[in-house]
mmCIF file with all atom_site columns, C-alpha atoms and ligand atoms in Angstrom:
data_model
loop_
_atom_site.group_PDB
_atom_site.id
_atom_site.type_symbol
_atom_site.label_atom_id
_atom_site.label_alt_id
_atom_site.label_comp_id
_atom_site.label_asym_id
_atom_site.label_entity_id
_atom_site.label_seq_id
_atom_site.pdbx_PDB_ins_code
_atom_site.Cartn_x
_atom_site.Cartn_y
_atom_site.Cartn_z
_atom_site.occupancy
_atom_site.B_iso_or_equiv
_atom_site.pdbx_formal_charge
_atom_site.auth_seq_id
_atom_site.auth_comp_id
_atom_site.auth_asym_id
_atom_site.auth_atom_id
_atom_site.pdbx_PDB_model_num
ATOM   1   C CA . UNK J 1 1   ? 62.520 109.625 66.792  1.00 98.00 ? 1464 UNK J CA 1
ATOM   2   C CA . UNK J 1 2   ? 62.352 107.058 63.733  1.00 98.00 ? 1465 UNK J CA 1
ATOM   3   C CA . UNK J 1 3   ? 63.354 103.335 63.745  1.00 98.00 ? 1466 UNK J CA 1
ATOM   4   C CA . UNK J 1 4   ? 63.611 101.469 60.582  1.00 99.00 ? 1467 UNK J CA 1
ATOM   5   C CA . UNK J 1 5   ? 63.581 97.773  60.862  1.00 98.00 ? 1468 UNK J CA 1
ATOM   6   C CA . UNK J 1 6   ? 65.060 95.152  58.818  1.00 98.00 ? 1469 UNK J CA 1
ATOM   7   C CA . UNK J 1 7   ? 63.218 92.130  58.768  1.00 98.00 ? 1470 UNK J CA 1
ATOM   8   C CA . UNK J 1 8   ? 62.518 89.046  56.630  1.00 97.00 ? 1471 UNK J CA 1
ATOM   9   C CA . UNK J 1 9   ? 59.092 88.679  58.687  1.00 97.00 ? 1472 UNK J CA 1
ATOM   10  C CA . UNK J 1 10  ? 57.710 92.071  58.826  1.00 98.00 ? 1473 UNK J CA 1
ATOM   11  C CA . UNK J 1 11  ? 54.020 90.359  59.496  1.00 98.00 ? 1474 UNK J CA 1
ATOM   12  C CA . UNK J 1 12  ? 55.543 89.787  63.385  1.00 97.00 ? 1475 UNK J CA 1
ATOM   13  C CA . UNK J 1 13  ? 56.030 93.138  64.139  1.00 98.00 ? 1476 UNK J CA 1
ATOM   14  C CA . UNK J 1 14  ? 52.386 94.216  62.855  1.00 96.00 ? 1477 UNK J CA 1
ATOM   15  C CA . UNK J 1 15  ? 51.121 93.854  66.485  1.00 97.00 ? 1478 UNK J CA 1
ATOM   16  C CA . UNK J 1 16  ? 53.284 95.555  69.190  1.00 97.00 ? 1479 UNK J CA 1
ATOM   17  C CA . UNK J 1 17  ? 53.342 98.721  67.579  1.00 97.00 ? 1480 UNK J CA 1
ATOM   18  C CA . UNK J 1 18  ? 49.683 98.821  66.851  1.00 97.00 ? 1481 UNK J CA 1
ATOM   19  C CA . UNK J 1 19  ? 48.345 99.192  70.855  1.00 97.00 ? 1482 UNK J CA 1
ATOM   20  C CA . UNK J 1 20  ? 48.549 101.310 73.837  1.00 95.00 ? 1483 UNK J CA 1
ATOM   21  C CA . UNK J 1 21  ? 51.796 103.143 74.358  1.00 95.00 ? 1484 UNK J CA 1
ATOM   22  C CA . UNK J 1 22  ? 53.211 102.658 71.037  1.00 97.00 ? 1485 UNK J CA 1
ATOM   23  C CA . UNK J 1 23  ? 50.551 103.346 69.230  1.00 97.00 ? 1486 UNK J CA 1
ATOM   24  C CA . UNK J 1 24  ? 49.792 106.751 70.847  1.00 96.00 ? 1487 UNK J CA 1
ATOM   25  C CA . UNK J 1 25  ? 53.501 107.637 70.636  1.00 97.00 ? 1488 UNK J CA 1
ATOM   26  C CA . UNK J 1 26  ? 53.145 107.090 66.700  1.00 98.00 ? 1489 UNK J CA 1
ATOM   27  C CA . UNK J 1 27  ? 49.706 108.982 66.816  1.00 98.00 ? 1490 UNK J CA 1
ATOM   28  C CA . UNK J 1 28  ? 51.622 112.001 68.431  1.00 97.00 ? 1491 UNK J CA 1
ATOM   29  C CA . UNK J 1 29  ? 54.266 112.222 65.873  1.00 98.00 ? 1492 UNK J CA 1
ATOM   30  C CA . UNK J 1 30  ? 56.832 110.990 68.477  1.00 98.00 ? 1493 UNK J CA 1
ATOM   31  C CA . UNK J 1 31  ? 58.188 107.614 66.915  1.00 98.00 ? 1494 UNK J CA 1
ATOM   32  C CA . UNK J 1 32  ? 57.847 106.605 63.641  1.00 98.00 ? 1495 UNK J CA 1
ATOM   33  C CA . UNK J 1 33  ? 58.336 102.824 63.114  1.00 98.00 ? 1496 UNK J CA 1
ATOM   34  C CA . UNK J 1 34  ? 59.040 101.092 59.837  1.00 98.00 ? 1497 UNK J CA 1
ATOM   35  C CA . UNK J 1 35  ? 59.475 98.079  58.832  1.00 98.00 ? 1498 UNK J CA 1
ATOM   36  C CA . UNK J 1 36  ? 61.314 96.676  55.462  1.00 98.00 ? 1499 UNK J CA 1
ATOM   37  C CA . UNK J 1 37  ? 60.930 93.537  53.887  1.00 98.00 ? 1500 UNK J CA 1
ATOM   38  C CA . UNK J 1 38  ? 64.419 92.273  53.254  1.00 98.00 ? 1501 UNK J CA 1
ATOM   39  C CA . UNK J 1 39  ? 63.312 90.213  50.275  1.00 98.00 ? 1502 UNK J CA 1
ATOM   40  C CA . UNK J 1 40  ? 62.741 93.390  48.504  1.00 98.00 ? 1503 UNK J CA 1
ATOM   41  C CA . UNK J 1 41  ? 66.199 92.808  47.804  1.00 98.00 ? 1504 UNK J CA 1
ATOM   42  C CA . UNK J 1 42  ? 66.457 89.216  47.214  1.00 98.00 ? 1505 UNK J CA 1
ATOM   43  C CA . UNK J 1 43  ? 68.789 88.338  44.525  1.00 98.00 ? 1506 UNK J CA 1
ATOM   44  C CA . UNK J 1 44  ? 66.735 86.305  42.338  1.00 98.00 ? 1507 UNK J CA 1
ATOM   45  C CA . UNK J 1 45  ? 63.171 85.980  41.647  1.00 97.00 ? 1508 UNK J CA 1
ATOM   46  C CA . UNK J 1 46  ? 62.560 83.147  43.724  1.00 97.00 ? 1509 UNK J CA 1
ATOM   47  C CA . UNK J 1 47  ? 63.235 86.053  46.859  1.00 96.00 ? 1510 UNK J CA 1
ATOM   48  C CA . UNK J 1 48  ? 66.198 84.437  47.723  1.00 97.00 ? 1511 UNK J CA 1
ATOM   49  C CA . UNK J 1 49  ? 68.269 86.430  50.783  1.00 97.00 ? 1512 UNK J CA 1
ATOM   50  C CA . UNK J 1 50  ? 70.451 82.912  52.319  1.00 97.00 ? 1513 UNK J CA 1
ATOM   51  C CA . UNK J 1 51  ? 72.761 80.424  51.359  1.00 96.00 ? 1514 UNK J CA 1
ATOM   52  C CA . UNK J 1 52  ? 74.716 77.804  52.587  1.00 96.00 ? 1515 UNK J CA 1
ATOM   53  C CA . UNK J 1 53  ? 77.465 78.545  55.000  1.00 96.00 ? 1516 UNK J CA 1
ATOM   54  C CA . UNK J 1 54  ? 81.039 78.372  54.025  1.00 97.00 ? 1517 UNK J CA 1
ATOM   55  C CA . UNK J 1 55  ? 83.014 75.524  55.668  1.00 97.00 ? 1518 UNK J CA 1
ATOM   56  C CA . UNK J 1 56  ? 79.834 73.520  55.901  1.00 96.00 ? 1519 UNK J CA 1
ATOM   57  C CA . UNK J 1 57  ? 77.485 72.986  58.762  1.00 94.00 ? 1520 UNK J CA 1
ATOM   58  C CA . UNK J 1 58  ? 73.855 73.169  59.279  1.00 93.00 ? 1521 UNK J CA 1
ATOM   59  C CA . UNK J 1 59  ? 71.461 76.596  58.915  1.00 92.00 ? 1522 UNK J CA 1
ATOM   60  C CA . UNK J 1 60  ? 71.358 78.980  56.599  1.00 95.00 ? 1523 UNK J CA 1
ATOM   61  C CA . UNK J 1 61  ? 73.156 82.298  56.452  1.00 97.00 ? 1524 UNK J CA 1
ATOM   62  C CA . UNK J 1 62  ? 71.597 86.246  55.076  1.00 97.00 ? 1525 UNK J CA 1
ATOM   63  C CA . UNK J 1 63  ? 73.782 86.882  52.369  1.00 98.00 ? 1526 UNK J CA 1
ATOM   64  C CA . UNK J 1 64  ? 75.700 90.141  52.330  1.00 98.00 ? 1527 UNK J CA 1
ATOM   65  C CA . UNK J 1 65  ? 74.041 91.447  48.867  1.00 98.00 ? 1528 UNK J CA 1
ATOM   66  C CA . UNK J 1 66  ? 70.283 92.089  50.086  1.00 98.00 ? 1529 UNK J CA 1
ATOM   67  C CA . UNK J 1 67  ? 71.467 93.286  53.213  1.00 98.00 ? 1530 UNK J CA 1
ATOM   68  C CA . UNK J 1 68  ? 73.922 95.697  52.046  1.00 98.00 ? 1531 UNK J CA 1
ATOM   69  C CA . UNK J 1 69  ? 71.753 97.225  49.589  1.00 98.00 ? 1532 UNK J CA 1
ATOM   70  C CA . UNK J 1 70  ? 68.766 97.597  52.079  1.00 98.00 ? 1533 UNK J CA 1
ATOM   71  C CA . UNK J 1 71  ? 70.843 99.330  54.646  1.00 98.00 ? 1534 UNK J CA 1
ATOM   72  C CA . UNK J 1 72  ? 72.784 101.602 51.936  1.00 98.00 ? 1535 UNK J CA 1
ATOM   73  C CA . UNK J 1 73  ? 69.344 102.460 50.060  1.00 98.00 ? 1536 UNK J CA 1
ATOM   74  C CA . UNK J 1 74  ? 68.439 103.599 54.022  1.00 98.00 ? 1537 UNK J CA 1
ATOM   75  C CA . UNK J 1 75  ? 71.485 105.119 54.821  1.00 98.00 ? 1538 UNK J CA 1
ATOM   76  C CA . UNK J 1 76  ? 70.946 107.561 51.577  1.00 98.00 ? 1539 UNK J CA 1
ATOM   77  C CA . UNK J 1 77  ? 67.588 108.715 52.533  1.00 98.00 ? 1540 UNK J CA 1
ATOM   78  C CA . UNK J 1 78  ? 68.841 110.060 56.547  1.00 98.00 ? 1541 UNK J CA 1
ATOM   79  C CA . UNK J 1 79  ? 71.754 109.683 58.538  1.00 98.00 ? 1542 UNK J CA 1
ATOM   80  C CA . UNK J 1 80  ? 71.494 106.931 61.367  1.00 99.00 ? 1543 UNK J CA 1
ATOM   81  C CA . UNK J 1 81  ? 72.867 107.155 65.013  1.00 98.00 ? 1544 UNK J CA 1
ATOM   82  C CA . UNK J 1 82  ? 73.581 103.721 65.379  1.00 98.00 ? 1545 UNK J CA 1
ATOM   83  C CA . UNK J 1 83  ? 72.682 100.441 63.406  1.00 99.00 ? 1546 UNK J CA 1
ATOM   84  C CA . UNK J 1 84  ? 71.664 97.996  65.656  1.00 99.00 ? 1547 UNK J CA 1
ATOM   85  C CA . UNK J 1 85  ? 71.711 94.154  64.802  1.00 98.00 ? 1548 UNK J CA 1
ATOM   86  C CA . UNK J 1 86  ? 69.666 91.929  67.458  1.00 98.00 ? 1549 UNK J CA 1
ATOM   87  C CA . UNK J 1 87  ? 71.747 88.877  68.045  1.00 98.00 ? 1550 UNK J CA 1
ATOM   88  C CA . UNK J 1 88  ? 72.403 86.492  71.238  1.00 97.00 ? 1551 UNK J CA 1
ATOM   89  C CA . UNK J 1 89  ? 76.009 87.038  71.259  1.00 96.00 ? 1552 UNK J CA 1
ATOM   90  C CA . UNK J 1 90  ? 75.326 90.808  71.324  1.00 98.00 ? 1553 UNK J CA 1
ATOM   91  C CA . UNK J 1 91  ? 76.097 93.145  74.626  1.00 98.00 ? 1554 UNK J CA 1
ATOM   92  C CA . UNK J 1 92  ? 73.186 92.325  77.041  1.00 98.00 ? 1555 UNK J CA 1
ATOM   93  C CA . UNK J 1 93  ? 70.444 95.047  77.081  1.00 98.00 ? 1556 UNK J CA 1
ATOM   94  C CA . UNK J 1 94  ? 69.695 97.068  79.818  1.00 97.00 ? 1557 UNK J CA 1
ATOM   95  C CA . UNK J 1 95  ? 67.481 100.127 81.065  1.00 95.00 ? 1558 UNK J CA 1
ATOM   96  C CA . UNK J 1 96  ? 70.898 102.378 80.709  1.00 96.00 ? 1559 UNK J CA 1
ATOM   97  C CA . UNK J 1 97  ? 71.138 101.489 77.040  1.00 98.00 ? 1560 UNK J CA 1
ATOM   98  C CA . UNK J 1 98  ? 67.470 102.002 76.665  1.00 97.00 ? 1561 UNK J CA 1
ATOM   99  C CA . UNK J 1 99  ? 68.165 105.308 78.050  1.00 96.00 ? 1562 UNK J CA 1
ATOM   100 C CA . UNK J 1 100 ? 71.226 105.994 75.770  1.00 98.00 ? 1563 UNK J CA 1
ATOM   101 C CA . UNK J 1 101 ? 69.292 105.005 72.709  1.00 98.00 ? 1564 UNK J CA 1
ATOM   102 C CA . UNK J 1 102 ? 66.511 106.770 73.248  1.00 97.00 ? 1565 UNK J CA 1
ATOM   103 C CA . UNK J 1 103 ? 68.555 110.291 72.698  1.00 97.00 ? 1566 UNK J CA 1
ATOM   104 C CA . UNK J 1 104 ? 69.284 109.315 69.072  1.00 98.00 ? 1567 UNK J CA 1
ATOM   105 C CA . UNK J 1 105 ? 67.176 110.613 66.240  1.00 98.00 ? 1568 UNK J CA 1
ATOM   106 C CA . UNK J 1 106 ? 67.142 107.763 63.961  1.00 98.00 ? 1569 UNK J CA 1
ATOM   107 C CA . UNK J 1 107 ? 68.206 104.223 64.771  1.00 99.00 ? 1570 UNK J CA 1
ATOM   108 C CA . UNK J 1 108 ? 68.345 101.198 62.352  1.00 99.00 ? 1571 UNK J CA 1
ATOM   109 C CA . UNK J 1 109 ? 67.611 97.801  63.628  1.00 99.00 ? 1572 UNK J CA 1
ATOM   110 C CA . UNK J 1 110 ? 68.517 94.148  61.546  1.00 98.00 ? 1573 UNK J CA 1
ATOM   111 C CA . UNK J 1 111 ? 67.036 91.002  62.778  1.00 98.00 ? 1574 UNK J CA 1
ATOM   112 C CA . UNK J 1 112 ? 68.958 88.031  62.015  1.00 94.00 ? 1575 UNK J CA 1
ATOM   113 C CA . UNK J 1 113 ? 67.402 84.612  61.230  1.00 87.00 ? 1576 UNK J CA 1
ATOM   114 C CA . UNK J 1 114 ? 68.380 81.203  60.731  1.00 75.00 ? 1577 UNK J CA 1
ATOM   115 C CA . UNK J 1 115 ? 72.324 81.194  61.642  1.00 87.00 ? 1578 UNK J CA 1
ATOM   116 C CA . UNK J 1 116 ? 72.624 84.724  61.399  1.00 93.00 ? 1579 UNK J CA 1
ATOM   117 C CA . UNK J 1 117 ? 74.089 87.261  59.239  1.00 98.00 ? 1580 UNK J CA 1
ATOM   118 C CA . UNK J 1 118 ? 77.275 87.481  56.826  1.00 98.00 ? 1581 UNK J CA 1
ATOM   119 C CA . UNK J 1 119 ? 80.158 88.518  59.631  1.00 98.00 ? 1582 UNK J CA 1
ATOM   120 C CA . UNK J 1 120 ? 81.228 91.122  56.827  1.00 98.00 ? 1583 UNK J CA 1
ATOM   121 C CA . UNK J 1 121 ? 77.648 93.110  57.099  1.00 98.00 ? 1584 UNK J CA 1
ATOM   122 C CA . UNK J 1 122 ? 78.444 92.873  61.126  1.00 98.00 ? 1585 UNK J CA 1
ATOM   123 C CA . UNK J 1 123 ? 82.006 94.388  60.448  1.00 98.00 ? 1586 UNK J CA 1
ATOM   124 C CA . UNK J 1 124 ? 81.122 97.013  57.375  1.00 98.00 ? 1587 UNK J CA 1
ATOM   125 C CA . UNK J 1 125 ? 77.599 98.543  59.078  1.00 98.00 ? 1588 UNK J CA 1
ATOM   126 C CA . UNK J 1 126 ? 76.878 97.632  62.244  1.00 98.00 ? 1589 UNK J CA 1
ATOM   127 C CA . UNK J 1 127 ? 77.416 100.255 65.321  1.00 98.00 ? 1590 UNK J CA 1
ATOM   128 C CA . UNK J 1 128 ? 76.304 98.160  67.945  1.00 98.00 ? 1591 UNK J CA 1
ATOM   129 C CA . UNK J 1 129 ? 75.056 94.516  68.470  1.00 98.00 ? 1592 UNK J CA 1
ATOM   130 C CA . UNK J 1 130 ? 72.164 93.897  71.244  1.00 98.00 ? 1593 UNK J CA 1
ATOM   131 C CA . UNK J 1 131 ? 71.448 90.605  72.658  1.00 98.00 ? 1594 UNK J CA 1
ATOM   132 C CA . UNK J 1 132 ? 67.715 90.678  75.076  1.00 98.00 ? 1595 UNK J CA 1
ATOM   133 C CA . UNK J 1 133 ? 69.394 87.843  77.111  1.00 98.00 ? 1596 UNK J CA 1
ATOM   134 C CA . UNK J 1 134 ? 70.645 84.389  77.137  1.00 97.00 ? 1597 UNK J CA 1
ATOM   135 C CA . UNK J 1 135 ? 68.482 82.795  75.248  1.00 96.00 ? 1598 UNK J CA 1
ATOM   136 C CA . UNK J 1 136 ? 68.114 82.298  71.510  1.00 95.00 ? 1599 UNK J CA 1
ATOM   137 C CA . UNK J 1 137 ? 64.849 83.445  69.746  1.00 96.00 ? 1600 UNK J CA 1
ATOM   138 C CA . UNK J 1 138 ? 63.904 82.269  66.121  1.00 95.00 ? 1601 UNK J CA 1
ATOM   139 C CA . UNK J 1 139 ? 64.796 85.555  64.799  1.00 96.00 ? 1602 UNK J CA 1
ATOM   140 C CA . UNK J 1 140 ? 65.437 89.115  65.909  1.00 98.00 ? 1603 UNK J CA 1
ATOM   141 C CA . UNK J 1 141 ? 62.100 90.543  65.390  1.00 98.00 ? 1604 UNK J CA 1
ATOM   142 C CA . UNK J 1 142 ? 60.874 89.958  69.145  1.00 98.00 ? 1605 UNK J CA 1
ATOM   143 C CA . UNK J 1 143 ? 64.200 91.224  70.469  1.00 98.00 ? 1606 UNK J CA 1
ATOM   144 C CA . UNK J 1 144 ? 63.657 94.398  67.940  1.00 98.00 ? 1607 UNK J CA 1
ATOM   145 C CA . UNK J 1 145 ? 60.064 94.727  69.534  1.00 98.00 ? 1608 UNK J CA 1
ATOM   146 C CA . UNK J 1 146 ? 61.472 95.028  73.016  1.00 98.00 ? 1609 UNK J CA 1
ATOM   147 C CA . UNK J 1 147 ? 63.826 97.453  71.896  1.00 98.00 ? 1610 UNK J CA 1
ATOM   148 C CA . UNK J 1 148 ? 61.109 99.762  70.083  1.00 98.00 ? 1611 UNK J CA 1
ATOM   149 C CA . UNK J 1 149 ? 58.961 99.601  73.315  1.00 98.00 ? 1612 UNK J CA 1
ATOM   150 C CA . UNK J 1 150 ? 61.603 100.127 75.672  1.00 98.00 ? 1613 UNK J CA 1
ATOM   151 C CA . UNK J 1 151 ? 63.054 102.933 73.952  1.00 98.00 ? 1614 UNK J CA 1
ATOM   152 C CA . UNK J 1 152 ? 59.615 104.622 72.729  1.00 97.00 ? 1615 UNK J CA 1
ATOM   153 C CA . UNK J 1 153 ? 58.004 104.780 76.216  1.00 96.00 ? 1616 UNK J CA 1
ATOM   154 C CA . UNK J 1 154 ? 61.201 107.222 77.115  1.00 96.00 ? 1617 UNK J CA 1
ATOM   155 C CA . UNK J 1 155 ? 60.962 109.827 74.359  1.00 96.00 ? 1618 UNK J CA 1
ATOM   156 C CA . UNK J 1 156 ? 59.695 113.168 76.068  1.00 94.00 ? 1619 UNK J CA 1
ATOM   157 C CA . UNK J 1 157 ? 55.673 113.438 75.740  1.00 95.00 ? 1620 UNK J CA 1
ATOM   158 C CA . UNK J 1 158 ? 55.227 109.874 75.767  1.00 95.00 ? 1621 UNK J CA 1
ATOM   159 C CA . UNK J 1 159 ? 54.052 108.949 78.889  1.00 93.00 ? 1622 UNK J CA 1
ATOM   160 C CA . UNK J 1 160 ? 52.348 111.229 80.992  1.00 85.00 ? 1623 UNK J CA 1
ATOM   161 C CA . UNK J 1 161 ? 52.923 112.198 84.481  1.00 68.00 ? 1624 UNK J CA 1
ATOM   162 C CA . UNK J 1 162 ? 51.237 109.032 86.008  1.00 58.00 ? 1625 UNK J CA 1
ATOM   163 C CA . UNK J 1 163 ? 53.212 106.621 83.870  1.00 62.00 ? 1626 UNK J CA 1
ATOM   164 C CA . UNK J 1 164 ? 56.449 108.771 83.876  1.00 73.00 ? 1627 UNK J CA 1
ATOM   165 C CA . UNK J 1 165 ? 59.533 106.516 83.374  1.00 76.00 ? 1628 UNK J CA 1
ATOM   166 C CA . UNK J 1 166 ? 60.961 108.070 86.211  1.00 71.00 ? 1629 UNK J CA 1
ATOM   167 C CA . UNK J 1 167 ? 59.494 105.571 88.775  1.00 72.00 ? 1630 UNK J CA 1
ATOM   168 C CA . UNK J 1 168 ? 60.224 102.514 86.751  1.00 80.00 ? 1631 UNK J CA 1
ATOM   169 C CA . UNK J 1 169 ? 61.974 99.299  88.053  1.00 79.00 ? 1632 UNK J CA 1
ATOM   170 C CA . UNK J 1 170 ? 65.592 100.141 86.881  1.00 83.00 ? 1633 UNK J CA 1
ATOM   171 C CA . UNK J 1 171 ? 65.733 103.679 86.689  1.00 78.00 ? 1634 UNK J CA 1
ATOM   172 C CA . UNK J 1 172 ? 67.552 104.094 89.565  1.00 85.00 ? 1635 UNK J CA 1
ATOM   173 C CA . UNK J 1 173 ? 69.228 100.711 89.848  1.00 91.00 ? 1636 UNK J CA 1
ATOM   174 C CA . UNK J 1 174 ? 66.163 99.560  92.448  1.00 94.00 ? 1637 UNK J CA 1
ATOM   175 C CA . UNK J 1 175 ? 63.333 97.206  91.460  1.00 95.00 ? 1638 UNK J CA 1
ATOM   176 C CA . UNK J 1 176 ? 59.561 98.918  92.051  1.00 93.00 ? 1639 UNK J CA 1
ATOM   177 C CA . UNK J 1 177 ? 58.061 98.905  95.397  1.00 95.00 ? 1640 UNK J CA 1
ATOM   178 C CA . UNK J 1 178 ? 54.750 96.549  95.777  1.00 97.00 ? 1641 UNK J CA 1
ATOM   179 C CA . UNK J 1 179 ? 51.321 98.466  94.466  1.00 97.00 ? 1642 UNK J CA 1
ATOM   180 C CA . UNK J 1 180 ? 47.854 97.975  95.989  1.00 98.00 ? 1643 UNK J CA 1
ATOM   181 C CA . UNK J 1 181 ? 44.592 99.189  94.745  1.00 98.00 ? 1644 UNK J CA 1
ATOM   182 C CA . UNK J 1 182 ? 40.918 98.682  96.300  1.00 97.00 ? 1645 UNK J CA 1
ATOM   183 C CA . UNK J 1 183 ? 39.477 96.968  98.376  1.00 98.00 ? 1646 UNK J CA 1
ATOM   184 C CA . UNK J 1 184 ? 41.554 97.750  101.233 1.00 98.00 ? 1647 UNK J CA 1
ATOM   185 C CA . UNK J 1 185 ? 40.668 94.291  102.830 1.00 98.00 ? 1648 UNK J CA 1
ATOM   186 C CA . UNK J 1 186 ? 40.685 91.285  100.188 1.00 98.00 ? 1649 UNK J CA 1
ATOM   187 C CA . UNK J 1 187 ? 39.487 88.188  102.015 1.00 98.00 ? 1650 UNK J CA 1
ATOM   188 C CA . UNK J 1 188 ? 41.442 89.316  105.144 1.00 98.00 ? 1651 UNK J CA 1
ATOM   189 C CA . UNK J 1 189 ? 44.720 90.414  103.430 1.00 98.00 ? 1652 UNK J CA 1
ATOM   190 C CA . UNK J 1 190 ? 45.128 94.058  104.108 1.00 98.00 ? 1653 UNK J CA 1
ATOM   191 C CA . UNK J 1 191 ? 47.066 96.975  102.284 1.00 98.00 ? 1654 UNK J CA 1
ATOM   192 C CA . UNK J 1 192 ? 49.884 98.155  104.295 1.00 98.00 ? 1655 UNK J CA 1
ATOM   193 C CA . UNK J 1 193 ? 48.662 100.898 106.815 1.00 98.00 ? 1656 UNK J CA 1
ATOM   194 C CA . UNK J 1 194 ? 51.053 103.313 105.890 1.00 98.00 ? 1657 UNK J CA 1
ATOM   195 C CA . UNK J 1 195 ? 49.534 103.583 102.013 1.00 98.00 ? 1658 UNK J CA 1
ATOM   196 C CA . UNK J 1 196 ? 45.843 104.445 103.774 1.00 98.00 ? 1659 UNK J CA 1
ATOM   197 C CA . UNK J 1 197 ? 47.448 106.935 106.439 1.00 98.00 ? 1660 UNK J CA 1
ATOM   198 C CA . UNK J 1 198 ? 47.976 110.248 103.331 1.00 98.00 ? 1661 UNK J CA 1
ATOM   199 C CA . UNK J 1 199 ? 51.051 111.003 104.948 1.00 98.00 ? 1662 UNK J CA 1
ATOM   200 C CA . UNK J 1 200 ? 53.338 111.443 101.874 1.00 97.00 ? 1663 UNK J CA 1
ATOM   201 C CA . UNK J 1 201 ? 56.509 111.887 102.931 1.00 97.00 ? 1664 UNK J CA 1
ATOM   202 C CA . UNK J 1 202 ? 55.996 108.884 104.927 1.00 98.00 ? 1665 UNK J CA 1
ATOM   203 C CA . UNK J 1 203 ? 54.553 106.917 102.323 1.00 98.00 ? 1666 UNK J CA 1
ATOM   204 C CA . UNK J 1 204 ? 57.570 107.755 99.680  1.00 96.00 ? 1667 UNK J CA 1
ATOM   205 C CA . UNK J 1 205 ? 60.096 106.805 102.728 1.00 98.00 ? 1668 UNK J CA 1
ATOM   206 C CA . UNK J 1 206 ? 58.176 103.281 103.303 1.00 98.00 ? 1669 UNK J CA 1
ATOM   207 C CA . UNK J 1 207 ? 58.409 102.581 99.011  1.00 97.00 ? 1670 UNK J CA 1
ATOM   208 C CA . UNK J 1 208 ? 61.876 103.569 99.051  1.00 96.00 ? 1671 UNK J CA 1
ATOM   209 C CA . UNK J 1 209 ? 62.429 100.869 101.837 1.00 98.00 ? 1672 UNK J CA 1
ATOM   210 C CA . UNK J 1 210 ? 60.234 98.404  99.902  1.00 98.00 ? 1673 UNK J CA 1
ATOM   211 C CA . UNK J 1 211 ? 62.096 98.911  96.805  1.00 96.00 ? 1674 UNK J CA 1
ATOM   212 C CA . UNK J 1 212 ? 66.026 98.375  98.765  1.00 97.00 ? 1675 UNK J CA 1
ATOM   213 C CA . UNK J 1 213 ? 64.462 95.780  100.557 1.00 98.00 ? 1676 UNK J CA 1
ATOM   214 C CA . UNK J 1 214 ? 63.267 93.809  97.415  1.00 97.00 ? 1677 UNK J CA 1
ATOM   215 C CA . UNK J 1 215 ? 65.940 94.503  95.463  1.00 97.00 ? 1678 UNK J CA 1
ATOM   216 C CA . UNK J 1 216 ? 68.291 93.272  97.881  1.00 98.00 ? 1679 UNK J CA 1
ATOM   217 C CA . UNK J 1 217 ? 66.868 89.888  97.933  1.00 98.00 ? 1680 UNK J CA 1
ATOM   218 C CA . UNK J 1 218 ? 66.084 89.690  94.353  1.00 98.00 ? 1681 UNK J CA 1
ATOM   219 C CA . UNK J 1 219 ? 68.960 91.213  92.322  1.00 97.00 ? 1682 UNK J CA 1
ATOM   220 C CA . UNK J 1 220 ? 71.799 92.173  94.589  1.00 97.00 ? 1683 UNK J CA 1
ATOM   221 C CA . UNK J 1 221 ? 74.025 92.948  91.718  1.00 96.00 ? 1684 UNK J CA 1
ATOM   222 C CA . UNK J 1 222 ? 71.987 95.768  90.657  1.00 94.00 ? 1685 UNK J CA 1
ATOM   223 C CA . UNK J 1 223 ? 73.160 97.736  94.310  1.00 95.00 ? 1686 UNK J CA 1
ATOM   224 C CA . UNK J 1 224 ? 77.169 96.571  93.438  1.00 91.00 ? 1687 UNK J CA 1
HETATM 225 N N1 . ADE B 2 .   ? 67.973 86.907  68.123  1.00 69.25 ? 1329 ADE B N1 1
HETATM 226 C C1 . ADE B 2 .   ? 68.089 85.600  68.892  1.00 69.25 ? 1329 ADE B C1 1
HETATM 227 N N2 . ADE B 2 .   ? 68.383 85.099  69.650  1.00 69.25 ? 1329 ADE B N2 1
HETATM 228 C C2 . ADE B 2 .   ? 68.200 86.756  70.461  1.00 69.25 ? 1329 ADE B C2 1
HETATM 229 C C3 . ADE B 2 .   ? 68.563 87.144  71.296  1.00 69.25 ? 1329 ADE B C3 1
HETATM 230 N N3 . ADE B 2 .   ? 68.326 86.769  72.773  1.00 69.25 ? 1329 ADE B N3 1
HETATM 231 N N4 . ADE B 2 .   ? 68.398 88.741  71.778  1.00 69.25 ? 1329 ADE B N4 1
HETATM 232 C C4 . ADE B 2 .   ? 68.655 89.311  70.490  1.00 69.25 ? 1329 ADE B C4 1
HETATM 233 N N5 . ADE B 2 .   ? 68.446 88.924  69.570  1.00 69.25 ? 1329 ADE B N5 1
HETATM 234 C C5 . ADE B 2 .   ? 68.377 87.778  69.493  1.00 69.25 ? 1329 ADE B C5 1
#
């Protein structure tokens, strides 16, 4: 999969994809992430890409021209399955959306800043608007990093059996059960005996019960 990210702060995205699973996904050729500096399409030599909003009010708005030129340049190079704008007024992101996005070949992510981007860009080019939660970030970059990470780890071959995405929280609408490692007794706090039993069908049953109980307590909405 290829993911192109349009941003005024590509530096913010240097680190999130340079380590661990995202790094390996790219080294294996399963994921390609490219960040594009929107200022390369500035309307003047001062690097301007934003302007005051019509109607007055505080906050700058990213202009149509730089975004349209950047988007159309990328669209001239390949066909995008989705053009995604990260914005707090988008659809709330979840595992189901990540699963669906992971089936695509080419995604374009647009990071907003300031008061956002001109509505006409949203109307003409954007196919999905995504929020990563009900709070406001300074820009879309951290949200873009969340999407790339959650999508990238779902691509076939990125995770091995031990880290398989199938056992993640949310994958079956259940939270993950508790996990333990050595020592079996930590200052008098003991690991549940069943996990030491070697009875794998029973362990599986226990984990399912724990997952269900945890979900009932913490996220009953997932069971509805
Ligand atoms: N940009 C600013 N806040 C955001 C959020 N909550 N989700 C996605 N993009 C954003």
